[in-house]
Amino acid sequence: MGTRGRGLRDLRAVLAPVAAGMAVMAAAAAVLVPALGRGSGPWGPGADAGPVAAHRTAGPGLPQAAPAAPGCTPRTAAASLRPSAADGPAVQRIRRKGQLVVGVDQNTYRWGYRDPGTGRLEGFDIDLARAIARDILGPDAKVVFQAVPTNQRIPAVRQRTVDMVVRTMTINCARKEQVAFSTAYFQAGQQVLAPKASPVTAFDDSLRGKRVCTAAGSTGEAELSRRSHGARVVTAPNQLDCLVRLQLGEADAVVTDSALAAAQAAQDPAVELKGTPFTDEAYGVAMNQDDPDLVRRVNKVLDDYRRGGDDSAWMRAYRKWLRADLPGIPGPPAPEYSD
Amino acid sequence: MDGRPPGRRRTAWAEGLDQLRAAAMTEPGRLRAIGAALALLVLVFGAVTAWQVSDRAAAARDVVARSQPLAADAARVYRSLADADTTAAAGFLAGSVEPAATRERYADDLATASQLLVRAAAGAPGPEAADGAADPAAAQIARLNELLPRYAGLVETAKTNNRQGLPLGGAYLRYANERMRAELLPAARALYEAETARLAADQQRAVAWPWWALAAGVAAIGALGWAQRRHYRRTHRVFSPGLLAATVASVAVLLWLVAGHAVARAGLGDAAEHGARSLAALNAARIDALRARGDENLTLVARGAVLTADQKDFYEVGFRARMRDLAGAAGPGQEASGGALGAALAVADGEAGRRPVRDALAAVREWQERHAAARAADDRGDYERALRQVIGGDGSTGASFDRVDGGLRRALADAQERFRSAADGGRAALRGLPVGAGVLAVVGAAAAVLGIGRRLSEYR
């Protein structure tokens, strides 16, 4: 099943073997996605925008602008361009510079963070960025990591201050109008984090009367305002601040992205992730929309990264950085393509 | 009386009244009454002068020995807290092993704040003050004593997490900073304002004109003049040496009172006008500089993790706001475009007072330039370079900040010295006045009694 539904289902199958309804959804997506990919789906943008595939030949000559995000829906958002090892203009530009400039995070433990002992950036995202650089520039690739705050991710890509952003960045349609994404390299979702001994079991009525912390302006806050389950919402400037509140007894549970929740659990052995993710958030590598050849190249790297079953580079990085706090993920999400 | 039945005993009061009335009909009786009244008036004048001047001298002593030092202490509490916060962030940025100098400076700041709070608590009337109202300073001191250990705990947790390489440390440090800016600094500011208000009240008490003493003086001198005129009319003698001596003594007390008070008023007023205003402006500038520095450090600690509503970096926005408070709108090469430094420059006394403020202002401009360079490096993604430009040695924004702080420290010492000498000058003017007024009044009263006694003896 060549849809992102599979990665999602794999994750859920292990974390909580339920999700029968999701399987139905995934099956529906499997039918709908190819239809959309041909630009003839019911959510098609209209005749002017034309079929997506028409724009996508990264042939010689001027780099063509990739389409904004025609026909993008939450279900098809993770679909990207088919992989290619060809050296297009963007790849050649990076070769000429001799270095790959990657926008990363430096505050998220196990994903992208600065080890205060060494001063070096480390994490799952950082490993992936290095793999991409090695593929484009060879084994001694020079990578320049630029710490990009959350609000600067899209401007940095659009203004080409970085070649790409690898920074726990969720793929969605609004962002696809501004930047291009690779295929999904990690499947996450909003999840509840609470002390191990807490009566909170998941994002359900066990939250009733509890103080639940979430980052101001985050997806978690939106979800909690949609269905609070009787919880009192406490907001903090940043998701990690919620762990501080939790440790100081100012909150009883945290709602955040599962990957970030895992990063929190990794810093406090007394807390754990509860239940299963209750939203879908796929992470992708963000690139400039005018660099379709680079998107294809990165998708090729991701293909290689995923290949090899249990010994794939993806699984090695997963075991190194994430498994302790996000156990039971059997493999990377399957790629989805729009062309 | 007439209607009363005969033989009924009359009251002692009525008898005394009659005797007085009879005595007032005779010249010796009148003279005795006048002598007693004059002596009383002169003595009252002396006593009221001694009392009111002592009161003002006490207030002036309070200004110099109690309320001004307490206000200065409160400013130091404020500064120590802001410095502790700034230093904690600097130590954090230095990595998992904090430099010894930074650790010591942080510990010193907390120790200084604690000691000064103990001293301030001793100087403040207890919460159960006589008037029943809670003393504002005591309330803030209690609050700071409660908040300070909690703040220190958060900073230690931040350091522990940082040592283990956990980004959680940065979140704790930001939380500690939030407590500092939302609770501790406002409490310290309220304490400073309460102490400053007390200083102003003491100052007001010290310079208030002693109206009762002046009125008593005018009354005594007027009565003496009237008695001498009466004496002249009845005896055609121009001088009564006794009364004249009493008049001279009273006028001397009055002149001394007016002159001494005017000089004291000028001195204390000068201290208030220039010294206190200078001190307030410089303290404000120093706090602004510290808080700007704190925000600058935290920009690098937070690394874009905290944003304002319009998606700007929270700490960078804070830095700019503090810098505006400190030096007005940024503009190179300007003398003082406003802000706390501009205000300090405007009220500074003499070249010695202005030079350190100008130095600080120049350092602020340099700081702003270096800060812009560090921000540019960080925005380019060159975090290490930005870090070096902020907490590195010479050439870093930290060095510029130290120059700003050093300039302000020198300016504060100078303003403190000026305040002290102006206030001491004022106080000196009142020295000896209460005792002098008392002695002169006794002499004057005695002279008046003797003068009247001489006239009285002519009737024997």
PDB file of C-alpha atoms in Angstrom, chain A residues 101 105-110 112-120 144-152 161 167 237-238 240-241 243-245 247-248 250 266-268, chain B residues 94-97 150 154 157 161-172 174-175 178 300-307 311-313 378-384:
ATOM      1  CA  VAL A 101      23.570  24.816   4.748  1.00  0.00           C
ATOM      2  CA  ASP A 105      16.800  23.119  15.968  1.00  0.00           C
ATOM      3  CA  GLN A 106      19.062  23.415  18.963  1.00  0.00           C
ATOM      4  CA  ASN A 107      16.573  23.024  21.778  1.00  0.00           C
ATOM      5  CA  THR A 108      14.955  19.647  21.178  1.00  0.00           C
ATOM      6  CA  TYR A 109      16.649  16.821  22.970  1.00  0.00           C
ATOM      7  CA  ARG A 110      17.404  13.762  20.825  1.00  0.00           C
ATOM      8  CA  GLY A 112      18.449  18.658  17.364  1.00  0.00           C
ATOM      9  CA  TYR A 113      20.161  20.007  20.436  1.00  0.00           C
ATOM     10  CA  ARG A 114      23.440  21.457  21.471  1.00  0.00           C
ATOM     11  CA  ASP A 115      25.403  19.273  23.819  1.00  0.00           C
ATOM     12  CA  PRO A 116      26.669  21.774  26.412  1.00  0.00           C
ATOM     13  CA  GLY A 117      29.700  19.548  27.029  1.00  0.00           C
ATOM     14  CA  THR A 118      30.949  19.521  23.453  1.00  0.00           C
ATOM     15  CA  GLY A 119      29.044  22.503  22.066  1.00  0.00           C
ATOM     16  CA  ARG A 120      28.138  20.276  19.079  1.00  0.00           C
ATOM     17  CA  VAL A 144      26.872  24.225   8.029  1.00  0.00           C
ATOM     18  CA  PHE A 145      24.206  23.962  10.664  1.00  0.00           C
ATOM     19  CA  GLN A 146      22.190  27.085  11.238  1.00  0.00           C
ATOM     20  CA  ALA A 147      20.015  27.204  14.300  1.00  0.00           C
ATOM     21  CA  VAL A 148      16.655  28.365  13.024  1.00  0.00           C
ATOM     22  CA  PRO A 149      13.945  29.282  15.511  1.00  0.00           C
ATOM     23  CA  THR A 150      10.488  27.880  14.800  1.00  0.00           C
ATOM     24  CA  ASN A 151       9.198  31.141  13.339  1.00  0.00           C
ATOM     25  CA  GLN A 152      12.172  31.485  10.993  1.00  0.00           C
ATOM     26  CA  THR A 161      19.604  31.599   3.846  1.00  0.00           C
ATOM     27  CA  ARG A 167      13.795  20.532  12.148  1.00  0.00           C
ATOM     28  CA  PRO A 237       5.739  29.897  25.865  1.00  0.00           C
ATOM     29  CA  ASN A 238       7.379  26.689  24.638  1.00  0.00           C
ATOM     30  CA  LEU A 240       9.723  22.320  27.027  1.00  0.00           C
ATOM     31  CA  ASP A 241       8.507  24.910  29.534  1.00  0.00           C
ATOM     32  CA  LEU A 243       8.019  19.938  31.573  1.00  0.00           C
ATOM     33  CA  VAL A 244       9.313  22.613  33.969  1.00  0.00           C
ATOM     34  CA  ARG A 245       5.725  23.305  35.063  1.00  0.00           C
ATOM     35  CA  GLN A 247       8.236  19.104  37.576  1.00  0.00           C
ATOM     36  CA  LEU A 248       7.362  22.093  39.744  1.00  0.00           C
ATOM     37  CA  GLU A 250       2.203  23.585  38.437  1.00  0.00           C
ATOM     38  CA  ALA A 266      14.160  11.491  27.783  1.00  0.00           C
ATOM     39  CA  GLN A 267      15.038  14.319  30.160  1.00  0.00           C
ATOM     40  CA  ASP A 268      12.936  13.125  33.078  1.00  0.00           C
TER      41      ASP A 268
ATOM     42  CA  ALA B  94      29.564  29.403  29.183  1.00  0.00           C
ATOM     43  CA  GLY B  95      28.681  25.710  28.975  1.00  0.00           C
ATOM     44  CA  SER B  96      28.367  22.798  31.339  1.00  0.00           C
ATOM     45  CA  VAL B  97      31.318  24.008  33.418  1.00  0.00           C
ATOM     46  CA  ARG B 150      12.757  29.853  45.288  1.00  0.00           C
ATOM     47  CA  LEU B 154      15.252  27.276  39.990  1.00  0.00           C
ATOM     48  CA  THR B 157      17.976  23.103  38.834  1.00  0.00           C
ATOM     49  CA  ASN B 161      20.163  19.953  33.979  1.00  0.00           C
ATOM     50  CA  ASN B 162      22.630  21.897  31.874  1.00  0.00           C
ATOM     51  CA  ARG B 163      25.511  19.920  33.318  1.00  0.00           C
ATOM     52  CA  GLN B 164      23.788  16.735  32.240  1.00  0.00           C
ATOM     53  CA  GLY B 165      23.466  18.110  28.747  1.00  0.00           C
ATOM     54  CA  LEU B 166      19.698  18.450  28.894  1.00  0.00           C
ATOM     55  CA  PRO B 167      18.001  21.355  27.073  1.00  0.00           C
ATOM     56  CA  LEU B 168      15.579  21.347  30.017  1.00  0.00           C
ATOM     57  CA  GLY B 169      18.210  23.420  31.846  1.00  0.00           C
ATOM     58  CA  GLY B 170      17.579  26.311  29.472  1.00  0.00           C
ATOM     59  CA  ALA B 171      13.844  26.071  30.114  1.00  0.00           C
ATOM     60  CA  TYR B 172      14.468  26.221  33.869  1.00  0.00           C
ATOM     61  CA  ARG B 174      14.060  31.016  31.434  1.00  0.00           C
ATOM     62  CA  TYR B 175      11.496  30.149  34.082  1.00  0.00           C
ATOM     63  CA  GLU B 178      10.418  34.944  34.353  1.00  0.00           C
ATOM     64  CA  LEU B 300      21.214  33.008  23.323  1.00  0.00           C
ATOM     65  CA  VAL B 301      19.898  30.716  26.064  1.00  0.00           C
ATOM     66  CA  ALA B 302      16.404  30.536  24.564  1.00  0.00           C
ATOM     67  CA  ARG B 303      17.672  30.228  20.969  1.00  0.00           C
ATOM     68  CA  GLY B 304      14.386  31.355  19.510  1.00  0.00           C
ATOM     69  CA  ALA B 305      12.259  29.165  21.775  1.00  0.00           C
ATOM     70  CA  VAL B 306      10.155  32.063  23.057  1.00  0.00           C
ATOM     71  CA  LEU B 307       8.395  34.432  20.709  1.00  0.00           C
ATOM     72  CA  GLN B 311       6.517  36.215  16.094  1.00  0.00           C
ATOM     73  CA  LYS B 312       9.584  38.151  17.164  1.00  0.00           C
ATOM     74  CA  ASP B 313      12.167  36.837  19.567  1.00  0.00           C
ATOM     75  CA  ASP B 378      23.327  34.234  15.284  1.00  0.00           C
ATOM     76  CA  ASP B 379      20.741  34.873  12.582  1.00  0.00           C
ATOM     77  CA  ARG B 380      23.204  33.501  10.027  1.00  0.00           C
ATOM     78  CA  GLY B 381      23.315  30.375  12.158  1.00  0.00           C
ATOM     79  CA  ASP B 382      26.791  30.981  13.498  1.00  0.00           C
ATOM     80  CA  TYR B 383      25.885  30.402  17.099  1.00  0.00           C
ATOM     81  CA  GLU B 384      29.448  29.918  18.335  1.00  0.00           C
TER      82      GLU B 384
END
